[in-house]
Short mmCIF file of N, CA, C and O in Angstrom, two decimals:
data_model
loop_
_atom_site.label_atom_id
_atom_site.label_comp_id
_atom_site.label_asym_id
_atom_site.label_seq_id
_atom_site.Cartn_x
_atom_site.Cartn_y
_atom_site.Cartn_z
N MET A 105 20.88 15.30 -61.00
CA MET A 105 19.89 15.54 -59.97
C MET A 105 19.01 14.30 -59.86
O MET A 105 18.37 13.89 -60.81
N MET A 106 19.00 13.73 -58.66
CA MET A 106 18.23 12.50 -58.45
C MET A 106 16.93 12.81 -57.73
O MET A 106 16.86 13.71 -56.90
N GLY A 107 15.92 12.07 -58.04
CA GLY A 107 14.64 12.22 -57.38
C GLY A 107 14.56 11.32 -56.16
O GLY A 107 15.55 10.71 -55.73
N ILE A 108 13.40 11.23 -55.60
CA ILE A 108 13.18 10.39 -54.42
C ILE A 108 13.00 8.96 -54.90
O ILE A 108 12.17 8.67 -55.76
N ASN A 109 13.75 8.04 -54.31
CA ASN A 109 13.58 6.64 -54.68
C ASN A 109 12.48 6.00 -53.80
O ASN A 109 11.92 6.65 -52.92
N PHE A 110 12.22 4.75 -54.03
CA PHE A 110 11.11 4.06 -53.36
C PHE A 110 11.31 3.99 -51.85
O PHE A 110 10.36 4.18 -51.09
N VAL A 111 12.53 3.71 -51.40
CA VAL A 111 12.79 3.59 -49.96
C VAL A 111 12.57 4.92 -49.26
O VAL A 111 11.94 4.98 -48.19
N GLU A 112 13.04 5.99 -49.83
CA GLU A 112 12.83 7.31 -49.23
C GLU A 112 11.35 7.68 -49.21
O GLU A 112 10.85 8.22 -48.23
N PHE A 113 10.65 7.37 -50.27
CA PHE A 113 9.21 7.61 -50.32
C PHE A 113 8.49 6.81 -49.25
O PHE A 113 7.60 7.33 -48.56
N PHE A 114 8.86 5.55 -49.07
CA PHE A 114 8.24 4.69 -48.06
C PHE A 114 8.51 5.24 -46.66
O PHE A 114 7.61 5.25 -45.81
N ILE A 115 9.72 5.71 -46.40
CA ILE A 115 10.06 6.27 -45.08
C ILE A 115 9.26 7.54 -44.82
O ILE A 115 8.75 7.76 -43.72
N ILE A 116 9.10 8.38 -45.84
CA ILE A 116 8.31 9.61 -45.68
C ILE A 116 6.86 9.27 -45.36
O ILE A 116 6.26 9.85 -44.44
N ILE A 117 6.28 8.34 -46.08
CA ILE A 117 4.89 7.92 -45.81
C ILE A 117 4.76 7.34 -44.42
O ILE A 117 3.81 7.64 -43.68
N LEU A 118 5.72 6.52 -44.00
CA LEU A 118 5.71 5.93 -42.67
C LEU A 118 5.80 7.00 -41.58
O LEU A 118 5.08 6.94 -40.57
N LEU A 119 6.64 8.00 -41.78
CA LEU A 119 6.76 9.08 -40.80
C LEU A 119 5.48 9.91 -40.71
O LEU A 119 5.04 10.28 -39.62
N TYR A 120 4.88 10.20 -41.84
CA TYR A 120 3.62 10.95 -41.82
C TYR A 120 2.51 10.19 -41.11
O TYR A 120 1.79 10.74 -40.28
N THR A 121 2.36 8.90 -41.41
CA THR A 121 1.31 8.13 -40.76
C THR A 121 1.58 7.97 -39.27
O THR A 121 0.65 8.02 -38.46
N THR A 122 2.84 7.81 -38.89
CA THR A 122 3.17 7.73 -37.46
C THR A 122 2.86 9.04 -36.77
O THR A 122 2.31 9.05 -35.66
N GLY A 123 3.18 10.14 -37.39
CA GLY A 123 2.88 11.45 -36.82
C GLY A 123 1.39 11.68 -36.65
O GLY A 123 0.95 12.20 -35.63
N ILE A 124 0.62 11.28 -37.64
CA ILE A 124 -0.84 11.42 -37.55
C ILE A 124 -1.38 10.56 -36.42
O ILE A 124 -2.23 10.99 -35.64
N PHE A 125 -0.89 9.32 -36.30
CA PHE A 125 -1.33 8.42 -35.24
C PHE A 125 -1.00 9.00 -33.86
O PHE A 125 -1.85 8.99 -32.97
N VAL A 126 0.19 9.51 -33.69
CA VAL A 126 0.59 10.11 -32.41
C VAL A 126 -0.29 11.32 -32.09
O VAL A 126 -0.72 11.50 -30.95
N ALA A 127 -0.57 12.14 -33.07
CA ALA A 127 -1.42 13.31 -32.86
C ALA A 127 -2.83 12.91 -32.45
O ALA A 127 -3.42 13.52 -31.56
N VAL A 128 -3.38 11.88 -33.07
CA VAL A 128 -4.73 11.41 -32.73
C VAL A 128 -4.75 10.87 -31.31
O VAL A 128 -5.68 11.15 -30.54
N VAL A 129 -3.75 10.11 -30.93
CA VAL A 129 -3.69 9.56 -29.57
C VAL A 129 -3.56 10.68 -28.55
O VAL A 129 -4.23 10.67 -27.52
N MET A 130 -2.71 11.65 -28.84
CA MET A 130 -2.55 12.78 -27.91
C MET A 130 -3.85 13.57 -27.77
O MET A 130 -4.20 13.99 -26.66
N MET A 131 -4.56 13.76 -28.85
CA MET A 131 -5.83 14.48 -28.79
C MET A 131 -6.87 13.69 -27.99
O MET A 131 -7.62 14.26 -27.19
N ALA A 132 -6.91 12.38 -28.18
CA ALA A 132 -7.85 11.56 -27.43
C ALA A 132 -7.54 11.59 -25.93
O ALA A 132 -8.45 11.67 -25.10
N VAL A 133 -6.27 11.57 -25.59
CA VAL A 133 -5.89 11.65 -24.17
C VAL A 133 -6.26 13.01 -23.60
O VAL A 133 -6.77 13.10 -22.48
N ALA A 134 -6.06 14.06 -24.35
CA ALA A 134 -6.41 15.40 -23.89
C ALA A 134 -7.92 15.53 -23.67
O ALA A 134 -8.37 16.10 -22.68
N VAL A 135 -8.71 14.99 -24.58
CA VAL A 135 -10.17 15.05 -24.44
C VAL A 135 -10.61 14.22 -23.24
O VAL A 135 -11.45 14.66 -22.44
N ALA A 136 -10.04 13.03 -23.06
CA ALA A 136 -10.41 12.19 -21.92
C ALA A 136 -10.04 12.87 -20.61
O ALA A 136 -10.81 12.84 -19.64
N TRP A 137 -8.87 13.50 -20.56
CA TRP A 137 -8.45 14.21 -19.36
C TRP A 137 -9.39 15.38 -19.07
O TRP A 137 -9.75 15.63 -17.92
N GLY A 138 -9.80 16.08 -20.10
CA GLY A 138 -10.72 17.20 -19.93
C GLY A 138 -12.08 16.75 -19.42
O GLY A 138 -12.68 17.40 -18.56
N ILE A 139 -12.58 15.65 -19.94
CA ILE A 139 -13.87 15.12 -19.48
C ILE A 139 -13.76 14.69 -18.02
O ILE A 139 -14.66 14.96 -17.21
N ARG A 140 -12.65 14.04 -17.67
CA ARG A 140 -12.47 13.61 -16.28
C ARG A 140 -12.39 14.81 -15.35
O ARG A 140 -13.02 14.84 -14.29
N TRP A 141 -11.61 15.82 -15.73
CA TRP A 141 -11.48 17.01 -14.90
C TRP A 141 -12.82 17.73 -14.76
O TRP A 141 -13.20 18.16 -13.68
N GLY A 142 -13.53 17.85 -15.87
CA GLY A 142 -14.83 18.53 -15.84
C GLY A 142 -15.85 17.78 -15.00
O GLY A 142 -16.62 18.38 -14.26
N GLY A 143 -15.85 16.46 -15.09
CA GLY A 143 -16.76 15.67 -14.27
C GLY A 143 -16.46 15.79 -12.79
O GLY A 143 -17.36 15.90 -11.95
N THR A 144 -15.18 15.78 -12.46
CA THR A 144 -14.79 15.94 -11.05
C THR A 144 -15.19 17.31 -10.54
O THR A 144 -15.73 17.44 -9.43
N TRP A 145 -14.95 18.33 -11.34
CA TRP A 145 -15.34 19.68 -10.94
C TRP A 145 -16.84 19.78 -10.75
O TRP A 145 -17.33 20.36 -9.78
N LEU A 146 -17.61 19.18 -11.68
CA LEU A 146 -19.06 19.24 -11.59
C LEU A 146 -19.58 18.55 -10.34
O LEU A 146 -20.46 19.07 -9.63
N LEU A 147 -19.03 17.39 -10.02
CA LEU A 147 -19.47 16.68 -8.81
C LEU A 147 -19.14 17.47 -7.55
O LEU A 147 -19.93 17.50 -6.60
N ARG A 148 -17.99 18.12 -7.53
CA ARG A 148 -17.65 18.95 -6.37
C ARG A 148 -18.60 20.13 -6.22
O ARG A 148 -19.00 20.48 -5.10
N GLU A 149 -18.96 20.75 -7.33
CA GLU A 149 -19.88 21.88 -7.27
C GLU A 149 -21.28 21.44 -6.84
O GLU A 149 -21.95 22.13 -6.09
N ILE A 150 -21.73 20.29 -7.33
CA ILE A 150 -23.04 19.78 -6.93
C ILE A 150 -23.05 19.46 -5.45
O ILE A 150 -24.03 19.72 -4.75
N SER A 151 -21.97 18.88 -4.95
CA SER A 151 -21.95 18.51 -3.54
C SER A 151 -21.94 19.72 -2.63
O SER A 151 -22.30 19.62 -1.46
N LYS A 152 -21.57 20.90 -3.12
CA LYS A 152 -21.60 22.12 -2.31
C LYS A 152 -23.00 22.71 -2.22
O LYS A 152 -23.30 23.44 -1.28
N ASP A 153 -23.85 22.42 -3.19
CA ASP A 153 -25.19 23.01 -3.25
C ASP A 153 -26.19 22.05 -2.59
O ASP A 153 -26.55 21.02 -3.15
N ILE A 154 -26.64 22.39 -1.40
CA ILE A 154 -27.52 21.50 -0.64
C ILE A 154 -28.88 21.37 -1.30
O ILE A 154 -29.45 20.27 -1.36
N GLU A 155 -29.43 22.47 -1.82
CA GLU A 155 -30.75 22.40 -2.46
C GLU A 155 -30.73 21.52 -3.70
O GLU A 155 -31.64 20.71 -3.91
N LEU A 156 -29.70 21.67 -4.52
CA LEU A 156 -29.59 20.84 -5.73
C LEU A 156 -29.39 19.38 -5.36
O LEU A 156 -29.96 18.49 -5.99
N GLU A 157 -28.62 19.12 -4.34
CA GLU A 157 -28.39 17.75 -3.91
C GLU A 157 -29.70 17.10 -3.43
O GLU A 157 -30.00 15.95 -3.78
N GLU A 158 -30.50 17.83 -2.68
CA GLU A 158 -31.80 17.30 -2.22
C GLU A 158 -32.74 17.06 -3.39
O GLU A 158 -33.47 16.07 -3.43
N TRP A 159 -32.75 17.98 -4.36
CA TRP A 159 -33.60 17.83 -5.54
C TRP A 159 -33.20 16.59 -6.33
O TRP A 159 -34.05 15.82 -6.78
N LEU A 160 -31.90 16.37 -6.52
CA LEU A 160 -31.43 15.18 -7.23
C LEU A 160 -31.78 13.90 -6.49
O LEU A 160 -32.15 12.89 -7.09
N LYS A 161 -31.69 13.92 -5.16
CA LYS A 161 -32.08 12.75 -4.37
C LYS A 161 -33.56 12.43 -4.57
O LYS A 161 -33.94 11.27 -4.69
N ARG A 162 -34.41 13.48 -4.59
CA ARG A 162 -35.84 13.25 -4.79
C ARG A 162 -36.11 12.66 -6.18
O ARG A 162 -36.95 11.78 -6.34
N ILE A 163 -35.41 13.15 -7.19
CA ILE A 163 -35.64 12.67 -8.55
C ILE A 163 -35.18 11.23 -8.71
O ILE A 163 -35.90 10.39 -9.26
N PHE A 164 -33.99 10.91 -8.23
CA PHE A 164 -33.44 9.58 -8.47
C PHE A 164 -33.99 8.52 -7.51
O PHE A 164 -33.80 7.33 -7.73
N ASN A 165 -34.71 8.92 -6.48
CA ASN A 165 -35.28 7.96 -5.53
C ASN A 165 -36.80 7.94 -5.61
O ASN A 165 -37.47 7.64 -4.63
N ARG A 166 -37.35 8.23 -6.78
CA ARG A 166 -38.81 8.26 -6.93
C ARG A 166 -39.44 6.88 -6.72
O ARG A 166 -40.50 6.78 -6.17
N SER A 167 -38.76 5.84 -7.13
CA SER A 167 -39.33 4.49 -6.98
C SER A 167 -39.45 4.13 -5.51
O SER A 167 -40.39 3.43 -5.11
N GLU A 168 -38.56 4.58 -4.67
CA GLU A 168 -38.64 4.29 -3.25
C GLU A 168 -39.76 5.09 -2.62
O GLU A 168 -40.39 4.63 -1.66
N ASN A 169 -40.05 6.28 -3.11
CA ASN A 169 -41.11 7.11 -2.56
C ASN A 169 -42.49 6.56 -2.88
O ASN A 169 -43.43 6.79 -2.14
N LYS A 170 -42.64 5.85 -3.98
CA LYS A 170 -43.94 5.31 -4.38
C LYS A 170 -44.35 4.13 -3.53
O LYS A 170 -45.52 3.81 -3.43
N LEU A 171 -43.39 3.44 -2.94
CA LEU A 171 -43.72 2.24 -2.16
C LEU A 171 -44.29 2.55 -0.85
O LEU A 171 -44.61 3.22 -0.16
#
């Protein structure tokens, strides 16, 4: 009965680290996609609400109102 030699051990470690790296990248892409989708949805909802849109315009244009 033979155990795991160095080459097999190295391949196992390489596969595990590659799998972890792929999982992290996939998770980052999923989070970025979710943030993008949520931001787009939020902007669409804000643009439908006329009162909220006017309130935001007043807040962000305060410097122009002071002049």
